[in-house]
Tab-separated table of C-alpha atoms in Angstrom:
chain	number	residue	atom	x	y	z
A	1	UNK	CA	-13.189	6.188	16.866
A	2	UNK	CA	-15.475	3.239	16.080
A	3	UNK	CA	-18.111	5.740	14.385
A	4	UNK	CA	-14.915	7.278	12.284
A	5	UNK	CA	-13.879	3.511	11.129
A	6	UNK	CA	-16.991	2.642	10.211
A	7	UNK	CA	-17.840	5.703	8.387
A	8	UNK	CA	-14.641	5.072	6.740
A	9	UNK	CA	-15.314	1.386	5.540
A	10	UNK	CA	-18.429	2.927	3.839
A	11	UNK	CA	-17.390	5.799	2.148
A	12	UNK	CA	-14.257	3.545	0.954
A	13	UNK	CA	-16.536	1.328	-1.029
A	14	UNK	CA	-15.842	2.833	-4.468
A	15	UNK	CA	-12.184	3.024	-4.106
A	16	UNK	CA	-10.320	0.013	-6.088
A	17	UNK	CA	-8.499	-1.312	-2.986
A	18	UNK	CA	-11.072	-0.229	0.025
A	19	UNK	CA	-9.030	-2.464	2.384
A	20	UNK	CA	-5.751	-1.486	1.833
A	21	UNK	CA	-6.737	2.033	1.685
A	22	UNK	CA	-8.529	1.488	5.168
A	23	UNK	CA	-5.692	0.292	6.343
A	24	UNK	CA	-3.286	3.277	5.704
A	25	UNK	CA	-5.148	5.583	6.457
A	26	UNK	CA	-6.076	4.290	9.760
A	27	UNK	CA	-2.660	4.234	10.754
A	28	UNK	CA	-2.388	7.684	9.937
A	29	UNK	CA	-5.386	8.668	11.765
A	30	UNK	CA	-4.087	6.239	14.872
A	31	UNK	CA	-0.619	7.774	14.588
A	32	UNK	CA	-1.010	11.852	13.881
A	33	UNK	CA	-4.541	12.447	15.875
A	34	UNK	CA	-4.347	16.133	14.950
A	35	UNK	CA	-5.400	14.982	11.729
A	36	UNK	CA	-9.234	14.849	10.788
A	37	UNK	CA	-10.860	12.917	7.523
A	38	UNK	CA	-13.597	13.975	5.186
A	39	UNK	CA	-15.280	13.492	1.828
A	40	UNK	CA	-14.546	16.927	-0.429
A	41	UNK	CA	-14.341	17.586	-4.259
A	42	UNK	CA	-10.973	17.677	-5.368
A	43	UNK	CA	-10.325	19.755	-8.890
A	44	UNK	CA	-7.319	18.283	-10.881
A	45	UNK	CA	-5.108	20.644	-13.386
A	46	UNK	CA	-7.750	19.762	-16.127
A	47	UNK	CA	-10.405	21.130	-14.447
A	48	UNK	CA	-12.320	17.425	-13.808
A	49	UNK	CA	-12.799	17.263	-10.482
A	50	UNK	CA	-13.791	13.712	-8.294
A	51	UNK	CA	-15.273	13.489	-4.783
A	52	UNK	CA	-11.789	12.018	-2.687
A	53	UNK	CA	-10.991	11.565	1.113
A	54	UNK	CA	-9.599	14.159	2.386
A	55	UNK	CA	-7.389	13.962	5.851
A	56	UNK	CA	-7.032	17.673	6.879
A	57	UNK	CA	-5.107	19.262	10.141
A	58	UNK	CA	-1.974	19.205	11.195
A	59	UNK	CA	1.508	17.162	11.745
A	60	UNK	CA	3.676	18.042	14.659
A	61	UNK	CA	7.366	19.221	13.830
A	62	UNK	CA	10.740	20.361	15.269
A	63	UNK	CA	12.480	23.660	14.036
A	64	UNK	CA	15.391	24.673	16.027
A	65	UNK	CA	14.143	22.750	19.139
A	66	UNK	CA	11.177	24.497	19.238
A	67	UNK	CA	7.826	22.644	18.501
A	68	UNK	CA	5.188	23.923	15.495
A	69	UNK	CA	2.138	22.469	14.084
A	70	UNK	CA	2.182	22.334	10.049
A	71	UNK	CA	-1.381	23.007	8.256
A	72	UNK	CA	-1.335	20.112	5.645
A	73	UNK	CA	-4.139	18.044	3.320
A	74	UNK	CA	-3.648	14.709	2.275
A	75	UNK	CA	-5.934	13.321	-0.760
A	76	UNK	CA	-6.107	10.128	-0.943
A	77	UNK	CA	-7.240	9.802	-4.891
A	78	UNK	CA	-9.460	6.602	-6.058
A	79	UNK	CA	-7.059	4.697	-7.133
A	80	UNK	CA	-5.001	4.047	-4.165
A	81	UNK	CA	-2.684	2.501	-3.916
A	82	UNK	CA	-1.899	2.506	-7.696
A	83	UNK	CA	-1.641	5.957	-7.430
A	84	UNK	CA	0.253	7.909	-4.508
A	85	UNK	CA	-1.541	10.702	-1.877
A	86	UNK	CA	-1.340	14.059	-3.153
A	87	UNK	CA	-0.303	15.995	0.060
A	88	UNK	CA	-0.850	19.903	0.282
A	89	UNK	CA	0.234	22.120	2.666
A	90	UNK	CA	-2.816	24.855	3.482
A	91	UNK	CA	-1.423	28.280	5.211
A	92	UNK	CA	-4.105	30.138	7.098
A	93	UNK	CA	-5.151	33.989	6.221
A	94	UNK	CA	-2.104	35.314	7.689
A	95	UNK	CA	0.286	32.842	6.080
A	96	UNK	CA	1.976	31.919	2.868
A	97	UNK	CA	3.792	29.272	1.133
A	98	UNK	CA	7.342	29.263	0.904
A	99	UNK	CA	7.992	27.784	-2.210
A	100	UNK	CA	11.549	25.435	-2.333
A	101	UNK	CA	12.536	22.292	-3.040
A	102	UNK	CA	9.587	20.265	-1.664
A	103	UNK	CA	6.632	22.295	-2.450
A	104	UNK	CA	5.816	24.626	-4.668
A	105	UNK	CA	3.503	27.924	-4.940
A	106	UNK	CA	0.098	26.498	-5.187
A	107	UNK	CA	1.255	24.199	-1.650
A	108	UNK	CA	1.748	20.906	-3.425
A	109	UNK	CA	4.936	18.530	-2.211
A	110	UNK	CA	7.390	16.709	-3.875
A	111	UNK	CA	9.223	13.968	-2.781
A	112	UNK	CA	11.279	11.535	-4.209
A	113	UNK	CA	9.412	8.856	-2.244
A	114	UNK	CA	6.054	9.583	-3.718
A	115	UNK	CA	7.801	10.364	-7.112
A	116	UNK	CA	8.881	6.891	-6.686
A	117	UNK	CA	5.447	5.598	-5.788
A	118	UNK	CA	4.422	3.647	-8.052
A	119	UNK	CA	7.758	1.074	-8.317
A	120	UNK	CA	6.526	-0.805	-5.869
A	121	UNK	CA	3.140	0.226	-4.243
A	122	UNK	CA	3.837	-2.643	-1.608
A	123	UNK	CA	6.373	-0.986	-0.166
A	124	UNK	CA	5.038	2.762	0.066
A	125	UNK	CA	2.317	3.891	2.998
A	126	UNK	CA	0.312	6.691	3.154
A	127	UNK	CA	1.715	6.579	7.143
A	128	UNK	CA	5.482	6.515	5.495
A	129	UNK	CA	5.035	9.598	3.599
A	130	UNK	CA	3.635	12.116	6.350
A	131	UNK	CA	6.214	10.670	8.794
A	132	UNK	CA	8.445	11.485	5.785
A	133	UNK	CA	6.965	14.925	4.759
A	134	UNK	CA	7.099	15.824	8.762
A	135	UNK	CA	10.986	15.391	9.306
A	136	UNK	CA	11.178	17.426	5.692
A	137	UNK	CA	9.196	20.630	7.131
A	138	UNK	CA	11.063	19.891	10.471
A	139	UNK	CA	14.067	20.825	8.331
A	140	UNK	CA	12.917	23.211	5.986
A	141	UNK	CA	9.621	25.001	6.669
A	142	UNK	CA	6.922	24.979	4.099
A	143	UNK	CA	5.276	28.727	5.501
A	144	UNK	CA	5.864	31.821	7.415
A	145	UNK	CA	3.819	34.266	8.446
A	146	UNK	CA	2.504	37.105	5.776
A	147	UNK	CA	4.389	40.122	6.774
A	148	UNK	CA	2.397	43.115	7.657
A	149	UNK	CA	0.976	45.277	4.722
A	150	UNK	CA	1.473	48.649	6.243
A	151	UNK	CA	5.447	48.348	7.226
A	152	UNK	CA	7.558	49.590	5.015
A	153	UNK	CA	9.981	46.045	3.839
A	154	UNK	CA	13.111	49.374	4.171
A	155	UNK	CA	13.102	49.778	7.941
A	156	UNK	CA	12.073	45.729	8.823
A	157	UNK	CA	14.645	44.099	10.741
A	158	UNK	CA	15.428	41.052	9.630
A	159	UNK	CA	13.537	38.035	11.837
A	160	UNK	CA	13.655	34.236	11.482
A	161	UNK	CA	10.654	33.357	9.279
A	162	UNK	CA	8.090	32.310	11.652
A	163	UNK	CA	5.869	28.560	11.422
A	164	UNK	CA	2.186	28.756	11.153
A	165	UNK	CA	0.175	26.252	13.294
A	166	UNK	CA	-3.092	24.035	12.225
A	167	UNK	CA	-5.016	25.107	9.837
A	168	UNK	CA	-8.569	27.202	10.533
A	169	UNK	CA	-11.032	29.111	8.867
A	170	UNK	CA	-11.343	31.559	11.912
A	171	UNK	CA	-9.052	35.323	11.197
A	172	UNK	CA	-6.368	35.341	13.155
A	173	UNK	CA	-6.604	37.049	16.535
A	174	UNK	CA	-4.019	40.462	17.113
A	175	UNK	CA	-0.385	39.436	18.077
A	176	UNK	CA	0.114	39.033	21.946
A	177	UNK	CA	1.827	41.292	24.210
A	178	UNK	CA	5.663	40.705	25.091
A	179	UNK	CA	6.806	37.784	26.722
A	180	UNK	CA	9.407	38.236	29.753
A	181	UNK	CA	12.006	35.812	30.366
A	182	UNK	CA	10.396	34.355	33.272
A	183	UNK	CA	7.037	33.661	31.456
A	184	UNK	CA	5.691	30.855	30.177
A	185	UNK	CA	5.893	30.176	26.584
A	186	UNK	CA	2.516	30.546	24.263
A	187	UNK	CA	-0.209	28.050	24.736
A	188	UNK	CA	-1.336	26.536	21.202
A	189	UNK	CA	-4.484	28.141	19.694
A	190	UNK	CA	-7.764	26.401	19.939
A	191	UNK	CA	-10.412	26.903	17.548
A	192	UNK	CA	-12.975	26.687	20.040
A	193	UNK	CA	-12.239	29.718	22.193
A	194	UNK	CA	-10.813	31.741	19.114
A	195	UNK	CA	-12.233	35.171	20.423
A	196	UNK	CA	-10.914	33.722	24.142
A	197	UNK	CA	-7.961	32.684	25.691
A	198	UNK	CA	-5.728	30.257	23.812
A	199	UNK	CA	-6.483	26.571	24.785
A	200	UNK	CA	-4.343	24.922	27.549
A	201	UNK	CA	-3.755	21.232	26.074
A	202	UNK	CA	-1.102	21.200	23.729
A	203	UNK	CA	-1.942	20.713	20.302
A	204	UNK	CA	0.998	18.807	19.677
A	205	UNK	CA	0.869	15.792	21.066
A	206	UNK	CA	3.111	12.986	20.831
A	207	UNK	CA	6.158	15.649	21.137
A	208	UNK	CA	8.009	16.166	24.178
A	209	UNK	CA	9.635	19.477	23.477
A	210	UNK	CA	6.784	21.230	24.959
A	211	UNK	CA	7.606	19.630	28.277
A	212	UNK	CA	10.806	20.800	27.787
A	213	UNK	CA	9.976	23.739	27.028
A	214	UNK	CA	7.475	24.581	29.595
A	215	UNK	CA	10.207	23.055	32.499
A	216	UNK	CA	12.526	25.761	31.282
A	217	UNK	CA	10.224	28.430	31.818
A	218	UNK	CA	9.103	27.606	35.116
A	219	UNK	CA	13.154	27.671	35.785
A	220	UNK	CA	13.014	31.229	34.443
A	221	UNK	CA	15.091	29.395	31.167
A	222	UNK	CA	12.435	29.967	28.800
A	223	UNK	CA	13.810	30.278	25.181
A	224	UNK	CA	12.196	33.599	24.888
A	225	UNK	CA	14.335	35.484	27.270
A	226	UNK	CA	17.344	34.595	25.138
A	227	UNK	CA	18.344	35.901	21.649
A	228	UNK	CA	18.718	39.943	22.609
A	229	UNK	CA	21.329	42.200	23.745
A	230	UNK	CA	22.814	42.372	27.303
A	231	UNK	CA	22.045	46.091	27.356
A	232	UNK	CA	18.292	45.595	26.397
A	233	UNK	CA	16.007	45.697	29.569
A	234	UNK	CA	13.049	43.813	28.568
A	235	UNK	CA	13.516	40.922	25.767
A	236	UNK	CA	10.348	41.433	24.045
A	237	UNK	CA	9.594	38.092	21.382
A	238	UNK	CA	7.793	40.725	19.479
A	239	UNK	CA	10.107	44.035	19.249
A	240	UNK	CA	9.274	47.045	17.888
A	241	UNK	CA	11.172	49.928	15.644
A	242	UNK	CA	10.617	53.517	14.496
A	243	UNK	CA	9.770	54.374	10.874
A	244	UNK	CA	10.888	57.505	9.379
A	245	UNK	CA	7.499	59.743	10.971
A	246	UNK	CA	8.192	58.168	14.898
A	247	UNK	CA	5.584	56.258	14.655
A	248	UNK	CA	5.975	52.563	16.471
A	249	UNK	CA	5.481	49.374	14.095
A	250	UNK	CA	5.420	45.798	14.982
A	251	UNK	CA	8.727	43.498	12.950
A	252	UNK	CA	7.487	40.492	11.476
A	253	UNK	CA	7.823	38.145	14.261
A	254	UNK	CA	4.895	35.699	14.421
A	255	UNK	CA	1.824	36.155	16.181
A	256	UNK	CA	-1.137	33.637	17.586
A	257	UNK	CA	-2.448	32.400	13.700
A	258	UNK	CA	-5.733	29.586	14.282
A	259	UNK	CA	-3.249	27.952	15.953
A	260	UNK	CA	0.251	27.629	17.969
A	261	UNK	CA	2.892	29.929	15.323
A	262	UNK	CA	5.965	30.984	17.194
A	263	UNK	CA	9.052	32.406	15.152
A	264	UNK	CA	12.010	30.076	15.797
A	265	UNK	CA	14.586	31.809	17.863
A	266	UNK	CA	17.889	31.598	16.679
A	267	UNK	CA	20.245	29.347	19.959
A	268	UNK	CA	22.320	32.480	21.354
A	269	UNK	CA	25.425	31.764	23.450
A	270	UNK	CA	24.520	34.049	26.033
A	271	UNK	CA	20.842	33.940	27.925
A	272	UNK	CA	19.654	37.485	28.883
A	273	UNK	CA	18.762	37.831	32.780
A	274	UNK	CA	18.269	40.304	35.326
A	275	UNK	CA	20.906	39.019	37.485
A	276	UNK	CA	24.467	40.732	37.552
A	277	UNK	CA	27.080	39.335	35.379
A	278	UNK	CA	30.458	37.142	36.953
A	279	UNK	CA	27.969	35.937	39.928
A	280	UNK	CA	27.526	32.387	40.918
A	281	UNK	CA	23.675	32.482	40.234
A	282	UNK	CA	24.316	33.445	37.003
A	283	UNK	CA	27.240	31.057	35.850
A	284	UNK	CA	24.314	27.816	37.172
A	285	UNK	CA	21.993	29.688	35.326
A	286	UNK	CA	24.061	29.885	31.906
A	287	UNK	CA	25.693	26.338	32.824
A	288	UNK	CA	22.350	25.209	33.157
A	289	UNK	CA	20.977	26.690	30.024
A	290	UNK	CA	23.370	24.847	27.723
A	291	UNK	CA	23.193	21.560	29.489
A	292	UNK	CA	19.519	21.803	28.086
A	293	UNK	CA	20.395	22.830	24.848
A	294	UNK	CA	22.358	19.819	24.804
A	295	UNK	CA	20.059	17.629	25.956
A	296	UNK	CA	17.302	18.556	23.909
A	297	UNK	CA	19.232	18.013	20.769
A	298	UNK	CA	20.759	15.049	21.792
A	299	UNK	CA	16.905	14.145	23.061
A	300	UNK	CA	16.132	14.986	19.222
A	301	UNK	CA	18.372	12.883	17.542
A	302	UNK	CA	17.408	9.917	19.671
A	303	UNK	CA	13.747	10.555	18.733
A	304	UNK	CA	14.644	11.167	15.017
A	305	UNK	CA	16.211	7.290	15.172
A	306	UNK	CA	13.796	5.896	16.687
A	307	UNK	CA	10.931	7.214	14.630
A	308	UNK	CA	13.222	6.021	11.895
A	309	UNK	CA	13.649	2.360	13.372
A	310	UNK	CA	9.872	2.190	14.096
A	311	UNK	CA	9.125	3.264	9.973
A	312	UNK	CA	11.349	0.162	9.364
A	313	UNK	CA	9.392	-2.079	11.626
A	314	UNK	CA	6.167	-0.643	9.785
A	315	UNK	CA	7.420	-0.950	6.548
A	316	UNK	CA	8.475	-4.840	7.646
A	317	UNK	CA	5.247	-5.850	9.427
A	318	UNK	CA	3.649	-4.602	6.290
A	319	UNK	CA	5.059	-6.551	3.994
A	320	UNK	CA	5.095	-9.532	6.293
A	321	UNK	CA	1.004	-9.137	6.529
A	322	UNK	CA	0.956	-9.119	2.870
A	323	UNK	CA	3.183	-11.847	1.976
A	324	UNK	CA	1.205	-13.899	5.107
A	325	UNK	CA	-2.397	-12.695	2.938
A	326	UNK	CA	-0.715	-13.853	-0.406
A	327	UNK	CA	0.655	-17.207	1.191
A	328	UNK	CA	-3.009	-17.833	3.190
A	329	UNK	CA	-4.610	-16.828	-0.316
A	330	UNK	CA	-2.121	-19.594	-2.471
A	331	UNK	CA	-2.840	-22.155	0.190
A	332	UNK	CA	-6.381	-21.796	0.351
A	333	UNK	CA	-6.621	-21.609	-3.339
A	334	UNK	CA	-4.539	-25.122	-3.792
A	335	UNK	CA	-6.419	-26.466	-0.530
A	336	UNK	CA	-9.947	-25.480	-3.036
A	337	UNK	CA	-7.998	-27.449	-5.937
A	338	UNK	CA	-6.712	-30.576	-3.833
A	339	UNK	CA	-10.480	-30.728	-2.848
A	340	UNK	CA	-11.955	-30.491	-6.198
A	341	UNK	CA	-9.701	-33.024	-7.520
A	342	UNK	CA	-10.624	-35.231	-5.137
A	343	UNK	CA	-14.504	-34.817	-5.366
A	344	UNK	CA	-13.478	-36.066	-8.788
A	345	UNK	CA	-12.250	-38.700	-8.104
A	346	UNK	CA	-14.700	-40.138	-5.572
A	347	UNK	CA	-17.430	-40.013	-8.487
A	348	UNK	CA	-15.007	-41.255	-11.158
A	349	UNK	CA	-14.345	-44.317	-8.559
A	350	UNK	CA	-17.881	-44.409	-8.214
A	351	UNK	CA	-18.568	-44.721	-11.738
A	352	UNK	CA	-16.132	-47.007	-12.189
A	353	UNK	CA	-17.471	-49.337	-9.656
A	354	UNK	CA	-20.945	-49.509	-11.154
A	355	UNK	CA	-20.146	-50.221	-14.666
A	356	UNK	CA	-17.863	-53.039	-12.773
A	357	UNK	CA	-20.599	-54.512	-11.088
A	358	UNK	CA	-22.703	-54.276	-14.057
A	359	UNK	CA	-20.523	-56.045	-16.464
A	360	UNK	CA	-19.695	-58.841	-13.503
A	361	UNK	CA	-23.266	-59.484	-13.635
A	362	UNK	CA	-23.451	-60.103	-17.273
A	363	UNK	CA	-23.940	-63.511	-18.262
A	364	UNK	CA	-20.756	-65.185	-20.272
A	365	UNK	CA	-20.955	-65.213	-24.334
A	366	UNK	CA	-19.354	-67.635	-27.141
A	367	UNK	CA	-17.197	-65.757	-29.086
A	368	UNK	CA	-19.058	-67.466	-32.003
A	369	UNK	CA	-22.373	-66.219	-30.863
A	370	UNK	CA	-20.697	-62.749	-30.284
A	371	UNK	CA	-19.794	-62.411	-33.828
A	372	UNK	CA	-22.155	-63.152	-36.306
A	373	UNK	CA	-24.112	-61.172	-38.893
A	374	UNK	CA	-27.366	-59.262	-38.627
A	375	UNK	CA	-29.008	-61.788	-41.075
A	376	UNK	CA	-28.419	-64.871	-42.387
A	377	UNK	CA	-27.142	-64.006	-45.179
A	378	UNK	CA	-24.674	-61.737	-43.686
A	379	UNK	CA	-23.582	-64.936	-41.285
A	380	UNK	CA	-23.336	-66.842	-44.483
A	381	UNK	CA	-21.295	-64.278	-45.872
A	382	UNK	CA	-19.381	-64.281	-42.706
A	383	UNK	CA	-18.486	-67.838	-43.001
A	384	UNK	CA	-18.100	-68.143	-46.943
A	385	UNK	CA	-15.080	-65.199	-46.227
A	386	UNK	CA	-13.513	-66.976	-43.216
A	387	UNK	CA	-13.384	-70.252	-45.020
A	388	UNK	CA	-11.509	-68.354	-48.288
A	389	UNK	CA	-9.302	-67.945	-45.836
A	390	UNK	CA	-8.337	-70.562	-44.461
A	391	UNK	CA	-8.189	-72.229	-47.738
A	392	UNK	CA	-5.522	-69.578	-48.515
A	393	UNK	CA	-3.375	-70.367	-45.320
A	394	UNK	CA	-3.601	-74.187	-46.830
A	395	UNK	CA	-2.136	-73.486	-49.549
A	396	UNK	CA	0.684	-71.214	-48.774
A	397	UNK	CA	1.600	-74.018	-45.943
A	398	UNK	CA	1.587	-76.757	-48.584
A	399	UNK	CA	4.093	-74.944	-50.949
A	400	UNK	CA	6.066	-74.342	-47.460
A	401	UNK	CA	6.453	-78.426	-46.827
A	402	UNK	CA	6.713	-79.319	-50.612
A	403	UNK	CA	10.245	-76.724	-50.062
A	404	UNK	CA	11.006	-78.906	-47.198
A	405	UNK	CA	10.673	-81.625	-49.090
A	406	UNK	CA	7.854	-82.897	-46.519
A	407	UNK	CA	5.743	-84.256	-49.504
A	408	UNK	CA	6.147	-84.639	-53.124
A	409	UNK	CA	5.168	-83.037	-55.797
A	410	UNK	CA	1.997	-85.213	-56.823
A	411	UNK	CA	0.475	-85.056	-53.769
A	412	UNK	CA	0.871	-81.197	-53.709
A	413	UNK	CA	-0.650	-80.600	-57.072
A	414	UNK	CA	-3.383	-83.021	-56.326
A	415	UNK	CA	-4.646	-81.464	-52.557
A	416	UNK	CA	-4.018	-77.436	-54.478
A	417	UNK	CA	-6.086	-78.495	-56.838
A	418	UNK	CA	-9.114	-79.598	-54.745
A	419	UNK	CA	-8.659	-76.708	-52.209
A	420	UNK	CA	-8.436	-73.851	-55.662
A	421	UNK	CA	-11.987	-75.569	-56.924
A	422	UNK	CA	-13.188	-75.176	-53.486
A	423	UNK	CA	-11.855	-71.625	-53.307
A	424	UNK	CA	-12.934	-70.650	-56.487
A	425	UNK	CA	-17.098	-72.162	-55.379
A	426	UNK	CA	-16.559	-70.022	-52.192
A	427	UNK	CA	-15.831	-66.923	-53.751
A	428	UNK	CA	-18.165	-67.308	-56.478
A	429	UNK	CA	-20.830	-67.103	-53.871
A	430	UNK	CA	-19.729	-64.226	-51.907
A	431	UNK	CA	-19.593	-62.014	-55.189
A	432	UNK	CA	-22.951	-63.419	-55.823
A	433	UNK	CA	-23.981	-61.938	-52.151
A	434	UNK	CA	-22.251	-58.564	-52.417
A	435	UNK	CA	-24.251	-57.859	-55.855
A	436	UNK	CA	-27.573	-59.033	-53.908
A	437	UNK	CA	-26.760	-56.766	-51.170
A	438	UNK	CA	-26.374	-53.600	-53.471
């Protein structure tokens, strides 16, 4: 598993988002282990085609109480999660595609959850949509087995459509013999020993149907002795009718495909048994058979809400971790900010503190010393303009007390008069200046 996740972190490197992406699809892989991941060349409708990860195998489901393994691809394009999966369902060499509402002939799905994808990418899974794509098929099966091309479709009888297993390049092996009532039902097909027996382990896993299943067989319950006639004497899975020239042909019940495919039997009222009819063996045996039933379908719909619950919890703890990653990113980015700001500071205080000590150590300066000209004649200019100046504030104060009757009128015409020749002297002079200076 470590070897898978870290061949997965490199080959994820030119996808936009290679940690979200990781993410999903290691849940998958954690969650539906039937499922396998590899690099492949995917051709879109234009004919482009782009080097994607592929997860290939199987997903478990449920049809009519009976477990079935569904052959599906999921591509994970590019630009995930911007984009959704594009999920395929692949039928072996003795399969096909039944085309309906959720996938059509090529094997493509729709949903209305990955139709909806791209709304909200934070809220869609890769892990959401096979859980969601598995209780579809378990509903409505995407494949049945490819009837056989020498029987006449005339004389067929008409048999439940059966579900293919995981998907594998080996042909499928000849269908098996008939299966009594007190055998065993049909061990999923490994790919290892395709020419051999079929594989013990169930491929399944995660399901507990099989265990059901298996219990009622060794009770002489199985399934498969149920679904026929009272008159018939052996209740073959597999039953056989007469064409028009006598010769035998096999109906088009399902046979061993690369893996586990078993036609769904349709739930009968009645089991079929050896044992004579109104005795007490038989009554517990019949009594027995429907508690089962019962169970198992109640046992389903507790599964079926819990599997829902847990996508809820998923879905939450999700978005939790990526509100927690956006809150941890917005407080280390201000924590950055706070941090720069006050690296400012320090060297603005800093700075601030120098040129403090530096003026401090400056020696005090008149304000007359301060101000003054470049040359002397600019300091005599200086002086020439302050002193107009003030000879104009003497005057306008003058007129002000001869108002106020402070001082007569002789005394104010004689002091104007010496400060306007003294005025006119000063400015005399500083025209005299300007003109030197240009």
């Amino acid at each position: 598993m470590d070897n898978i996740k870290r061949w997965l972190r490199t080959v994820l490197q030119n996808y936009n988002d290679p940690d979200r992406t990781f993410r999903d699809v290691d849940a998958v892989l954690t969650t539906y282990i039937s499922l396998k991941p590899e690099m492949n060349t995917f051709t879109y409708n234009d004919g482009n085609t782009q080097l994607l990860l592929c997860l290939y195998g199987t997903i478990p489901i449920t049809y009519r109480s009976i477990p079935y393994n569904i052959p599906v691809a999921f591509w994970i394009p590019s630009e995930y999660p911007q984009h959704p999966p594009i999920p395929f369902v692949k039928p072996t060499a003795n399969m096909l595609v039944r085309e309906g509402k959720h996938v059509d002939k090529s094997g493509l799905c729709y949903h209305p959850y990955r139709s909806s994808w791209q709304t909200d990418v934070n809220k869609h899974t890769l892990l959401e949509l096979v859980a969601i794509l598995q209780q579809v098929f378990g509903q409505e099966p995407p494949v049945y087995t490819k009837p056989p091309s020498s029987s006449p479709a005339s004389s067929s009888p008409m048999i439940p459509p059966s579900i293919p297993g995981k998907l594998n390049s080996t042909p499928p092996p000849p269908p098996p013999p008939p299966v009594s009532s007190t055998s065993t039902p049909s061990q999923p097909y490994s790919p290892s020993n395709a020419s051999d027996t079929p594989s013990p382990r169930w491929a399944g896993d995660g399901t507990a149907y099989y265990n059901i299943h298996q219990g009622l067989a060794a009770m002489s319950l199985s399934p498969g002795g149920y679904g026929t006639p009272p008159t018939a004497q052996t209740p073959p899975p597999v039953p056989t009718t007469t064409t028009s020239s006598g010769a035998p042909r096999s109906s088009s019940l399902p046979t061993l495909a690369s893996r586990q495919a078993v036609a769904p039997i349709p739930p009968p009222s009645l089991p079929s048994s050896s044992l004579p009819k109104g005795s007490r063996e038989r009554e517990l045996q019949e009594n027995l058979y429907r508690k089962m039933t019962e169970r198992m379908q109640a046992f389903n719909l507790a599964v079926s809400g819990e599997m829902d619950r847990l996508l809820m919890i998923n879905r939450q703890l999700n978005d939790g971790e990526m509100r927690i990653d956006q809150e941890q990113h917005m407080w280390a980015d201000m924590v950055r900010r706070l941090q720069d700001n006050i690296q400012l500071l320090r060297t603005r205080g800093k700075e601030i503190e120098e040129i403090t000590s530096t003026v401090n150590a400056m020696p005090d300066l008149a304000v007359d010393e301060a101000l003054c000209g470049t040359t002397v004649v600019y300091n005599q200019l200086f002086d020439l303009v302050a002193d107009d100046n003030a000879i104009v504030d003497t005057i306008y104060y003058l007129g002000k007390a001869l108002n106020s009757e402070r001082i007569d009128l002789t005394t104010f015409v004689k002091c104007t008069r010496t400060l306007a020749r003294e005025q006119f002297m000063k400015r005399a002079l500083m025209k005299k200046i300007c003109d030197a200076a240009k």
